[in-house]
mmCIF file of C-alpha atoms in Angstrom:
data_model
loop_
_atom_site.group_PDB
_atom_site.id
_atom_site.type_symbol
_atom_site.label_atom_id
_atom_site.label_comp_id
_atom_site.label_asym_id
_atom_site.label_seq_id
_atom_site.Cartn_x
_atom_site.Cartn_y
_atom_site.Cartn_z
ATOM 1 C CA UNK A 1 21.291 -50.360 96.572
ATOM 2 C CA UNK A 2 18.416 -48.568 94.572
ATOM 3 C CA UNK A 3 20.537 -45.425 94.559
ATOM 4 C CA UNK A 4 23.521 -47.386 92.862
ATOM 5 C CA UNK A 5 21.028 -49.136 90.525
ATOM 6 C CA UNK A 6 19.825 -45.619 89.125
ATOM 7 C CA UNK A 7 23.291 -44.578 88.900
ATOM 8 C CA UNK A 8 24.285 -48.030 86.700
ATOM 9 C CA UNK A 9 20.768 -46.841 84.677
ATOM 10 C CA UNK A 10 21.507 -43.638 84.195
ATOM 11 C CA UNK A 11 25.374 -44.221 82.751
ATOM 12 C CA UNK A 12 23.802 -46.904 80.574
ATOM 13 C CA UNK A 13 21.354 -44.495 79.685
ATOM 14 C CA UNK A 14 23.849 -42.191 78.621
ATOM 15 C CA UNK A 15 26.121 -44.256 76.918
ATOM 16 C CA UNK A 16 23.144 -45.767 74.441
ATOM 17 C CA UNK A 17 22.543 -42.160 73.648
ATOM 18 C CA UNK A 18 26.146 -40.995 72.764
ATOM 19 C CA UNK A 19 26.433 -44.568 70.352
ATOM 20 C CA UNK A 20 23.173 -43.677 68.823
ATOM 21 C CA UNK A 21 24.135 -39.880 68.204
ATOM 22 C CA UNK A 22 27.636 -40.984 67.029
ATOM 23 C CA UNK A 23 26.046 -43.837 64.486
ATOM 24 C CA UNK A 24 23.728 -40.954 63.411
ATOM 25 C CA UNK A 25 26.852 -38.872 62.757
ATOM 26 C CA UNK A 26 28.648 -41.717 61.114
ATOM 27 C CA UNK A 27 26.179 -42.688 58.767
ATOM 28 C CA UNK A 28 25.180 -39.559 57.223
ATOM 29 C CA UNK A 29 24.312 -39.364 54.565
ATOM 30 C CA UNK A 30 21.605 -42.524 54.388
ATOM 31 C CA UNK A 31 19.084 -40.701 51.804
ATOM 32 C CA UNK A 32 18.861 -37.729 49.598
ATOM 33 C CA UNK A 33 19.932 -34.373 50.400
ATOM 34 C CA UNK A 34 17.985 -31.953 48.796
ATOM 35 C CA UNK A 35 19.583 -28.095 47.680
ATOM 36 C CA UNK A 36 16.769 -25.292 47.964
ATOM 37 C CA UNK A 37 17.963 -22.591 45.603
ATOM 38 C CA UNK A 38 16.112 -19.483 46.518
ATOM 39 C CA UNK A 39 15.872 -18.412 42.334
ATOM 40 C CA UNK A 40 15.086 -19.626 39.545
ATOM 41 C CA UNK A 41 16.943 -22.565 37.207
ATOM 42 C CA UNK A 42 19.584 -20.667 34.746
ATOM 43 C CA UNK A 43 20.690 -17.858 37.695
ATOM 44 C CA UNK A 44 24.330 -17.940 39.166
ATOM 45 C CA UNK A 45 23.125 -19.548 42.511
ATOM 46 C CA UNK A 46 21.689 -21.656 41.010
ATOM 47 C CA UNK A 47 24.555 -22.926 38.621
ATOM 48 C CA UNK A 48 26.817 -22.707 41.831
ATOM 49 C CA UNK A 49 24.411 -25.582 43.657
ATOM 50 C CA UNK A 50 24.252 -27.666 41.072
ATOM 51 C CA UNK A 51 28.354 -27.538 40.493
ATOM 52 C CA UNK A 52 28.249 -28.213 43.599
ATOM 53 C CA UNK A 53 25.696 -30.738 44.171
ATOM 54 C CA UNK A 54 27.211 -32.730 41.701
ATOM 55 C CA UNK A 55 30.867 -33.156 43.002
ATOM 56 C CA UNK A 56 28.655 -33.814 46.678
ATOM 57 C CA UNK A 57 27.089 -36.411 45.732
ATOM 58 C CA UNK A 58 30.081 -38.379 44.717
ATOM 59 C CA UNK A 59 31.906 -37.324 47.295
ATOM 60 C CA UNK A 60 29.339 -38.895 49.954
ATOM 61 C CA UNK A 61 28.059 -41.739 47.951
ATOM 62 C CA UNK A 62 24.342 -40.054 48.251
ATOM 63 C CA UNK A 63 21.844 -38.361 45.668
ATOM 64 C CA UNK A 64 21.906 -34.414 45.932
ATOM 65 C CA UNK A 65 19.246 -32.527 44.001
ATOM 66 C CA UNK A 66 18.412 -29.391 43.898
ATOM 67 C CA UNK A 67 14.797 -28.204 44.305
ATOM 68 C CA UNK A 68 13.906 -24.346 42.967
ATOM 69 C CA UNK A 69 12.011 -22.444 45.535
ATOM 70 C CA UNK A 70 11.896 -19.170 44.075
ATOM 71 C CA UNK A 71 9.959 -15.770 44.805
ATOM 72 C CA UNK A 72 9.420 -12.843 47.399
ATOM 73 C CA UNK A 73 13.166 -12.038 46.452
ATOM 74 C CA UNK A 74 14.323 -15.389 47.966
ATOM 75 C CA UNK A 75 12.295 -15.467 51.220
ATOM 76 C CA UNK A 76 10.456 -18.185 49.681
ATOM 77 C CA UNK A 77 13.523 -20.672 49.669
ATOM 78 C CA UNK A 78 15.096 -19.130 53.034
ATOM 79 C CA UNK A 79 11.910 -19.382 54.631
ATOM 80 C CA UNK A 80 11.640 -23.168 53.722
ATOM 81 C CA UNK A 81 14.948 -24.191 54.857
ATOM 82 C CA UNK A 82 14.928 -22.564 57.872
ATOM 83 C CA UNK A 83 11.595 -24.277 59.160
ATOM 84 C CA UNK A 84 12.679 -27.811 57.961
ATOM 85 C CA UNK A 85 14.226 -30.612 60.192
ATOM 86 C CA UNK A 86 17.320 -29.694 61.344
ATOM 87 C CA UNK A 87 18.818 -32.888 60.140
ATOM 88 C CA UNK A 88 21.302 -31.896 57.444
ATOM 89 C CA UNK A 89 18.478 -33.315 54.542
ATOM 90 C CA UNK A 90 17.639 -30.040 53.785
ATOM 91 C CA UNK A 91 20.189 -27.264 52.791
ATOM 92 C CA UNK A 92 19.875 -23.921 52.223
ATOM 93 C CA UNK A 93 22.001 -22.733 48.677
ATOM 94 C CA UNK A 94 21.437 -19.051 49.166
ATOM 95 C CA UNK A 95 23.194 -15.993 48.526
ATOM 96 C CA UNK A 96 23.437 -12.443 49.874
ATOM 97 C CA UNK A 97 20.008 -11.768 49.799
ATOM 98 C CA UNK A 98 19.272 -13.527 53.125
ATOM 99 C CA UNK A 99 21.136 -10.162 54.936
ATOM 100 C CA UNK A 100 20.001 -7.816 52.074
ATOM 101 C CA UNK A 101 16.424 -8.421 52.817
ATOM 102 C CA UNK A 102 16.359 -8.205 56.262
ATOM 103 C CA UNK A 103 18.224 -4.540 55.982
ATOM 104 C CA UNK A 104 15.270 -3.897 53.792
ATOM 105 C CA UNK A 105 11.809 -4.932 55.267
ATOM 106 C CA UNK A 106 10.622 -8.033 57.705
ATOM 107 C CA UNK A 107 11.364 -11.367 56.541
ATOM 108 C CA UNK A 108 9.874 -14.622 57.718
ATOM 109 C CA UNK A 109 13.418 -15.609 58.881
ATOM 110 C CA UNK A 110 15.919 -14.481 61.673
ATOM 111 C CA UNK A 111 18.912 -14.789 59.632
ATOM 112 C CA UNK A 112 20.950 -15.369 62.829
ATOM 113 C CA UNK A 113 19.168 -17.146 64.578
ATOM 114 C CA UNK A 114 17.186 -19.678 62.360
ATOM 115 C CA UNK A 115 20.587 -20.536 60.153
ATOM 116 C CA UNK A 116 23.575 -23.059 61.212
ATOM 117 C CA UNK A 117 25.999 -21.571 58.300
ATOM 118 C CA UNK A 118 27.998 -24.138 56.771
ATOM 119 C CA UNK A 119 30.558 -22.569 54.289
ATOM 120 C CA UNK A 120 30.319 -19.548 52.003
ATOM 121 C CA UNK A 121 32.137 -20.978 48.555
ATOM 122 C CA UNK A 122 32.644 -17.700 46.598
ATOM 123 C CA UNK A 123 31.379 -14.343 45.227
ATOM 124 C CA UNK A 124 30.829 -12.349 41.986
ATOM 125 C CA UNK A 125 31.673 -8.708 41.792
ATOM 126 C CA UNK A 126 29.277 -5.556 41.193
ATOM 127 C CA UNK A 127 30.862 -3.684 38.464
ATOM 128 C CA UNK A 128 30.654 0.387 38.723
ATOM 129 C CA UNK A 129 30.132 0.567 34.744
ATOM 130 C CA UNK A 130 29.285 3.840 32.739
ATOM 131 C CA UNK A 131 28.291 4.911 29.347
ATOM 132 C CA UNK A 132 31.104 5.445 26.854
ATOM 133 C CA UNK A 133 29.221 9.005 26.132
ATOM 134 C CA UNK A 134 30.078 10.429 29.902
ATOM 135 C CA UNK A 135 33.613 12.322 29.713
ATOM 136 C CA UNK A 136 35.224 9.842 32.752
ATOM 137 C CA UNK A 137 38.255 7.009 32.595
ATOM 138 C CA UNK A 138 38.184 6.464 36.548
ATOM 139 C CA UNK A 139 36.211 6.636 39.791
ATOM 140 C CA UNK A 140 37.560 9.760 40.849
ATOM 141 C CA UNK A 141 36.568 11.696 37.444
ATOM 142 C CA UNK A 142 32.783 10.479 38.048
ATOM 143 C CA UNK A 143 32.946 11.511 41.615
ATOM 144 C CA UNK A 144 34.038 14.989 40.668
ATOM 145 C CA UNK A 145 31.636 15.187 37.429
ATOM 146 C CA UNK A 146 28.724 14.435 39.771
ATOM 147 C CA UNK A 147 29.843 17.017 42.617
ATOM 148 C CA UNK A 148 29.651 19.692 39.953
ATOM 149 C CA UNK A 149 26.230 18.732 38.761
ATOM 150 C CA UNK A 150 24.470 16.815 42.019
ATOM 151 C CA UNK A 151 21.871 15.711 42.073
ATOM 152 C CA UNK A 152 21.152 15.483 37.891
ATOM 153 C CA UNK A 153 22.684 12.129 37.328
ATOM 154 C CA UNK A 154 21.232 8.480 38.014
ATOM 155 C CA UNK A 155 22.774 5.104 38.362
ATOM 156 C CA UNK A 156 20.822 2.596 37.484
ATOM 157 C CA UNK A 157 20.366 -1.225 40.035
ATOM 158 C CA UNK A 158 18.817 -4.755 39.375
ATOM 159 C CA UNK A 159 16.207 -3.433 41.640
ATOM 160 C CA UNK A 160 15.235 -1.676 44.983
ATOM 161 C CA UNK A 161 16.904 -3.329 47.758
ATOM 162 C CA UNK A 162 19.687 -5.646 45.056
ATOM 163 C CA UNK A 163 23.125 -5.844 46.299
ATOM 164 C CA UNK A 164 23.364 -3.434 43.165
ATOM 165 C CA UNK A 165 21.120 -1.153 44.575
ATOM 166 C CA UNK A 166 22.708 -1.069 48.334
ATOM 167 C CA UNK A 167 26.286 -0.801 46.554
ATOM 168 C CA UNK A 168 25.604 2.135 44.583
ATOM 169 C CA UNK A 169 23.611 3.708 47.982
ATOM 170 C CA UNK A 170 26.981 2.524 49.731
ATOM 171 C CA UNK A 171 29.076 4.555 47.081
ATOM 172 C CA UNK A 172 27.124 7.868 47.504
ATOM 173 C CA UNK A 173 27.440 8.054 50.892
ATOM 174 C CA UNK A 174 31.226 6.910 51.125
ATOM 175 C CA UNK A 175 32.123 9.633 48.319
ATOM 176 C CA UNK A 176 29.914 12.169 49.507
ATOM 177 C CA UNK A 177 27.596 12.914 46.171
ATOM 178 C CA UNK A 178 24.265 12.880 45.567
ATOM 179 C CA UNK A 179 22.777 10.487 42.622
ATOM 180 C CA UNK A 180 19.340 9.562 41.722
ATOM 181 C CA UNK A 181 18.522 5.514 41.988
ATOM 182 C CA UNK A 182 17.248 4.400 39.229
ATOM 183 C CA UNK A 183 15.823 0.809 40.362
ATOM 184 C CA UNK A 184 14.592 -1.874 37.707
ATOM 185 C CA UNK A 185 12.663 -4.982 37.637
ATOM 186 C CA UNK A 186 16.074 -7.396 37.047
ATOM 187 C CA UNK A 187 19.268 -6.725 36.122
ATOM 188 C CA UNK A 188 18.914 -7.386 31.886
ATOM 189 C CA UNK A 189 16.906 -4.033 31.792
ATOM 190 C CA UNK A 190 18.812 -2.075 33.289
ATOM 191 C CA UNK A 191 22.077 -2.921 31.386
ATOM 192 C CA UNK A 192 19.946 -2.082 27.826
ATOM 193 C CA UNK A 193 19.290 1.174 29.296
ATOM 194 C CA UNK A 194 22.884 1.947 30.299
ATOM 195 C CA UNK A 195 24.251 0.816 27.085
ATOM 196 C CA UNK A 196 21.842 3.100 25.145
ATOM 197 C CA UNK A 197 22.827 5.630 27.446
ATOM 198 C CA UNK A 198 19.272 6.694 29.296
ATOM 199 C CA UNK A 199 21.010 5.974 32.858
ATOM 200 C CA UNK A 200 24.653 6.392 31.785
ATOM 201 C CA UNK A 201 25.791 5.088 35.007
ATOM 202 C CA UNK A 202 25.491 1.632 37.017
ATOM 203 C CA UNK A 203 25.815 -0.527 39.327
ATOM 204 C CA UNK A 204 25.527 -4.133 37.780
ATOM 205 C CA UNK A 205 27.019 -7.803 38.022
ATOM 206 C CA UNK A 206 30.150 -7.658 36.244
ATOM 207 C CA UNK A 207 29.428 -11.007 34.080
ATOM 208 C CA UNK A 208 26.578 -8.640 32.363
ATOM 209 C CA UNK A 209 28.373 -5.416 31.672
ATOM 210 C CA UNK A 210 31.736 -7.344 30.406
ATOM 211 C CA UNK A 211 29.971 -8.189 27.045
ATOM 212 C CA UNK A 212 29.331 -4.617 26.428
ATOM 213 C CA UNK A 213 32.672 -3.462 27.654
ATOM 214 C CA UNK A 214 34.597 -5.406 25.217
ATOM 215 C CA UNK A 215 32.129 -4.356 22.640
ATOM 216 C CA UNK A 216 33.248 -0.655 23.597
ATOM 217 C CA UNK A 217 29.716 0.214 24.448
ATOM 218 C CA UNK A 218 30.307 0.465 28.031
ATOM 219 C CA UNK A 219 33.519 1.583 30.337
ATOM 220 C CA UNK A 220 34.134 -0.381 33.805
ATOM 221 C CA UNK A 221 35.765 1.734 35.852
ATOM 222 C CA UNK A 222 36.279 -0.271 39.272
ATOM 223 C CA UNK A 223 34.680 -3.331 40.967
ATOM 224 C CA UNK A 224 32.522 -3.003 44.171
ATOM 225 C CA UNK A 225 34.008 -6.063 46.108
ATOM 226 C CA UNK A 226 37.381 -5.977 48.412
ATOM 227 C CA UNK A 227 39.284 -7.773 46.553
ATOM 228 C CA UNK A 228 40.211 -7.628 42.458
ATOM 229 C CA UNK A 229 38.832 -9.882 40.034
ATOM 230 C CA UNK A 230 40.340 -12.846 39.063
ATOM 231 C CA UNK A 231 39.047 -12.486 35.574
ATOM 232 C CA UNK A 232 40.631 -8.884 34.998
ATOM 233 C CA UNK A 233 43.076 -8.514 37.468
ATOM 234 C CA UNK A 234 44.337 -4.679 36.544
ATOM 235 C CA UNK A 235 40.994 -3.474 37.117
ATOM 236 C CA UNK A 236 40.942 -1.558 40.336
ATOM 237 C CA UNK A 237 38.461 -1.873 43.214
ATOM 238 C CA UNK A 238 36.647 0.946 43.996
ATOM 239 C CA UNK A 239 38.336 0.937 47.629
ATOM 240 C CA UNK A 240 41.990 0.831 45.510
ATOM 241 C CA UNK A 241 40.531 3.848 43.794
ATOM 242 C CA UNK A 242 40.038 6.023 46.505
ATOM 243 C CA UNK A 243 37.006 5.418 48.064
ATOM 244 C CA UNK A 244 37.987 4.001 51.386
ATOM 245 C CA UNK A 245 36.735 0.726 53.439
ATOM 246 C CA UNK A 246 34.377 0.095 50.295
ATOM 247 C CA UNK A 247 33.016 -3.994 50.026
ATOM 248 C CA UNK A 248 29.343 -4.420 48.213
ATOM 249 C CA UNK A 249 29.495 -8.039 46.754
ATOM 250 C CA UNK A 250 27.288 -10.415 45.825
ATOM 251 C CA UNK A 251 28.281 -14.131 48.058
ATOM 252 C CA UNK A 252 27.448 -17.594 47.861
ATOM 253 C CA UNK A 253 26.871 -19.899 50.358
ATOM 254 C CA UNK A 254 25.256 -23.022 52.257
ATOM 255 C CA UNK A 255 23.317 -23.209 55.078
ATOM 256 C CA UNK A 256 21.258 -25.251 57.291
ATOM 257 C CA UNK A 257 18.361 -25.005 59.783
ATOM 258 C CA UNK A 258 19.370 -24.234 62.872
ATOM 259 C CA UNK A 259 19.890 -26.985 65.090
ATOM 260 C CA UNK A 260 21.781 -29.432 63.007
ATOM 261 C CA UNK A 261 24.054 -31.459 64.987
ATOM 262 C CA UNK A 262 27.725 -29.818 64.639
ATOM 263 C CA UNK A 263 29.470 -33.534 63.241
ATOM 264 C CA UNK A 264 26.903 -32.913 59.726
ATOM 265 C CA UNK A 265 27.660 -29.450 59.360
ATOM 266 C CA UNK A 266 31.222 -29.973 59.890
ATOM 267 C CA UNK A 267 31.168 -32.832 57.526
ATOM 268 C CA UNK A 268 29.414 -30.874 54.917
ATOM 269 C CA UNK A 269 31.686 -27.912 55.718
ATOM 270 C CA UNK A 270 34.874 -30.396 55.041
ATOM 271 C CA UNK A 271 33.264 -31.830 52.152
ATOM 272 C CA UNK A 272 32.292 -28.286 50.049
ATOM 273 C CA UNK A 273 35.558 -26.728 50.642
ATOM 274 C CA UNK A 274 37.444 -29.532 49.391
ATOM 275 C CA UNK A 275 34.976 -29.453 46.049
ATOM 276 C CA UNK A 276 35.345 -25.668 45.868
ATOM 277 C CA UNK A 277 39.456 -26.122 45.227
ATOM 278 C CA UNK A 278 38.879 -28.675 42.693
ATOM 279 C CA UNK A 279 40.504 -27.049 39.407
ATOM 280 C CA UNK A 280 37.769 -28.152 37.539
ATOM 281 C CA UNK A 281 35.017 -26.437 39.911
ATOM 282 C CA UNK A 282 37.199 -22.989 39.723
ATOM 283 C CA UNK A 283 37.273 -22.596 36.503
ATOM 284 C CA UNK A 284 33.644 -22.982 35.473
ATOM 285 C CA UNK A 285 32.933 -20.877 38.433
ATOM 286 C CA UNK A 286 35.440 -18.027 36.961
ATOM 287 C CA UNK A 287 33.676 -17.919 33.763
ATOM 288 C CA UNK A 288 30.442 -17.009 35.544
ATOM 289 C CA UNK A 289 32.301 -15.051 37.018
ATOM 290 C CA UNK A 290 32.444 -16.401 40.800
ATOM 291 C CA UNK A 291 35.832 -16.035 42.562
ATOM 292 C CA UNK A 292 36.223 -19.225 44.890
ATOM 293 C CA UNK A 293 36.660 -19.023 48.656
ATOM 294 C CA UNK A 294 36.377 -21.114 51.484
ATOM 295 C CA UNK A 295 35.611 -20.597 55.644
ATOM 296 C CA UNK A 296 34.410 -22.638 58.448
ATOM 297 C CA UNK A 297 31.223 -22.356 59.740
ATOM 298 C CA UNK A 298 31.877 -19.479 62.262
ATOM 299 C CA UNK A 299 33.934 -17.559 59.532
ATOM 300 C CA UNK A 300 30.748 -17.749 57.591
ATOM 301 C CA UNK A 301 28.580 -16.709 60.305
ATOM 302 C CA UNK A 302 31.113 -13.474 60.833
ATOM 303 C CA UNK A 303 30.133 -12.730 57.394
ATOM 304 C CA UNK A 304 26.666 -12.803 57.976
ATOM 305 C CA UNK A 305 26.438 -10.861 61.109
ATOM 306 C CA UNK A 306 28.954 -7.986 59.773
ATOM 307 C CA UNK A 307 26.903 -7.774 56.327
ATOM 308 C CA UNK A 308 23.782 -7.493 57.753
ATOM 309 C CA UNK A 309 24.925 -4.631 60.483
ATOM 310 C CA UNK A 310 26.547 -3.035 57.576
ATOM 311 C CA UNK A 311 23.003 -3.430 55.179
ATOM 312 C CA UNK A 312 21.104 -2.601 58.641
ATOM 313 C CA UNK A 313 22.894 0.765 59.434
ATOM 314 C CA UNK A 314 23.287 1.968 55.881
ATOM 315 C CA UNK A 315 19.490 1.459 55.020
ATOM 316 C CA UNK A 316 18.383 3.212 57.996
ATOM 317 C CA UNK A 317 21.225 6.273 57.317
ATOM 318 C CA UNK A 318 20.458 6.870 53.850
ATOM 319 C CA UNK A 319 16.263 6.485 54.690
ATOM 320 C CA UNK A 320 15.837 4.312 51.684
ATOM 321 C CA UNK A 321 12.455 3.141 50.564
ATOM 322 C CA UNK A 322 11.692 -0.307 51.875
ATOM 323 C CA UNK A 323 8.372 -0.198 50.612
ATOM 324 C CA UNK A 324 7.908 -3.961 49.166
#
C-alpha cells in the first residue's frame, strides 16, 4: 500500500510540475524584457535592437527596452547577459564580436557554452574599398599590384581584432600577398585616412565608404560577405572575384543565457523572424545597410561555432597580435 501511495505521489508530483512549467511557458511574457546592446546608442546594433524591440513589444503585448552596456569591445554586454537568469528577461542583442573576441584574447564568456542562440536577423557587408589614386578597377588588379611590390602597401581596419581587421588578414592569406595592417581606434578614422589617400587601401563597413564612393573619392571594388549586396547588386563579392571560399561579415543577432527553457526561445525565435520580414523592418534595415535573414536557433548556433573555428584557426595561422 505505501509503495502504491508513493507511486500516486510521485505522478502527482510530476504532473503539478509539467502544468507549472507549461503556465510558465504560456504566459511569457508577464514583465519587461530588457535588450543589452553590447555598444553604444547611435551604432548599427544598436539601431537593429531597437527596430526590433519595437515591433516585439507589440507583438507580445510586453515593454522591451533596450539597456546600453558598452565597453571592453562588447565583453561588457556579453558578459552581462550570459550571467543573468536564464529566464528569457534578459537578451543578449549582439553581433559578431562575441566569436571575434574570443579568436583574439580570453573573454569572460564561453561563447558556446554560456549562449542559448535565438535567431541571427541579418548582416552588413565589409567593403574592400581603395583610393581613386591607386591604378586598380578590380580585385585581381590589387592582388597583382601588391605581388609586385609586397610588402610596401597597407590596408587600413576599424581596429585590431574588427571584423575589418580579420577580413583583410583573411584576404592576404587567401590571395597569397603580403600587406601591412594598419589598425585604428574606430572605423571614422580610418575612412579620412583612406580618402586622403595615407592608407590607400581598406577594409571598412560598406555604409561608410559608399558616401565617398559616390563622391568619386573612393573605388569599391568587391564586398567581403558571401553573398551580394542588396543595395548594389552588380558589385561583385570578393569570392565572385576570384578569391575562393571568401565570407568576412559583420552579423546580427539575439541571444540568451544559457539555460532558458526551449518554449521562450522558440517563441522569441518565431516572434523575431516574423518582425525581420516585415517590409517596413527591411527597408530601414537596407538603408543602414543590413541585409535581412532569418534561422532557427540551431542554424544560428552553426553560425557561431563555424565563425569562431574559422576566427580561431586564422588568428593563430597568421600569428596576429592579440595584445589587448
Amino acid at each position: 500500500m505505501l509503495k502504491k501511495l508513493s507511486h500516486v505521489a510521485l505522478s502527482c508530483c510530476l504532473m503539478v510540475g509539467s502544468v507549472s512549467a507549461f503556465a510558465a511557458d504560456d504566459v511569457y511574457p508577464s514583465k519587461t524584457i530588457r535588450f543589452i546592446s553590447q555598444f553604444p546608442a547611435g551604432g548599427t546594433s544598436d539601431v537593429v535592437a531597437r527596430l526590433v524591440a519595437t515591433k516585439l513589444a507589440e507583438m507580445l503585448g510586453q515593454p522591451v527596452i533596450v539597456e546600453n552596456r558598452a565597453g571592453a569591445a562588447g565583453n561588457i554586454g556579453a558578459e552581462y547577459v550570459a550571467k543573468s537568469p536564464p529566464d528569457g528577461y534578459t537578451i543578449l542583442a549582439g553581433n559578431n564580436v562575441i566569436v571575434t573576441n574570443p579568436a583574439m584574447q580570453k573573454t569572460p564568456f564561453n561563447v558556446e557554452k554560456d549562449f542559448a542562440p535565438i535567431a541571427i536577423v541579418g548582416a552588413t557587408p565589409i567593403a574592400l574599398a581603395v583610393h581613386t589614386s591607386l591604378p586598380v578597377a578590380n580585385v585581381q588588379e590589387l592582388i597583382a599590384l601588391i605581388k609586385k611590390s609586397p610588402g610596401k602597401f597597407a590596408y587600413s581596419s576599424c581596429g585590431n581584432g574588427t571584423a575589418q581587421h580579420l577580413a583583410g588578414e583573411l584576404f592576404k592569406q587567401k590571395a597569397g600577398i603580403d600587406m601591412v595592417h594598419a589598425g585604428y581606434k574606430g572605423c571614422a578614422p580610418a575612412v579620412i585616412d583612406g580618402v586622403s589617400g595615407h592608407v590607400p587601401i581598406m577594409f571598412n563597413a560598406m555604409g561608410n565608404v559608399q558616401p565617398h564612393a559616390k563622391a568619386g573619392k573612393l573605388k569599391i571594388l568587391a564586398v567581403a560577405s558571401s553573398t551580394k549586396s542588396a543595395n548594389d547588386p552588380n558589385m561583385p563579392t570578393i569570392a565572385e572575384a576570384g578569391v575562393k571560399d571568401f565570407d568576412a561579415e559583420v552579423w546580427f543577432g539575439f541571444l540568451a543565457p544559457a539555460g532558458t527553457p526551449r518554449a521562450v526561445v522558440m517563441k522569441l525565435n518565431e516572434a523575431i523572424n516574423k518582425i525581420i520580414k516585415m517590409p517596413d523592418v527591411v527597408q530601414k534595415l537596407n538603408t543602414l545597410p543590413v541585409h535581412t535573414r532569418t534561422s532557427t536557433p540551431e542554424e544560428f548556433s552553426k553560425i557561431i561555432k563555424s565563425d569562431l573555428a574559422l576566427w580561431s584557426k586564422l588568428v593563430k595561422d597568421a600569428k596576429i597580435d592579440t595584445t589587448p
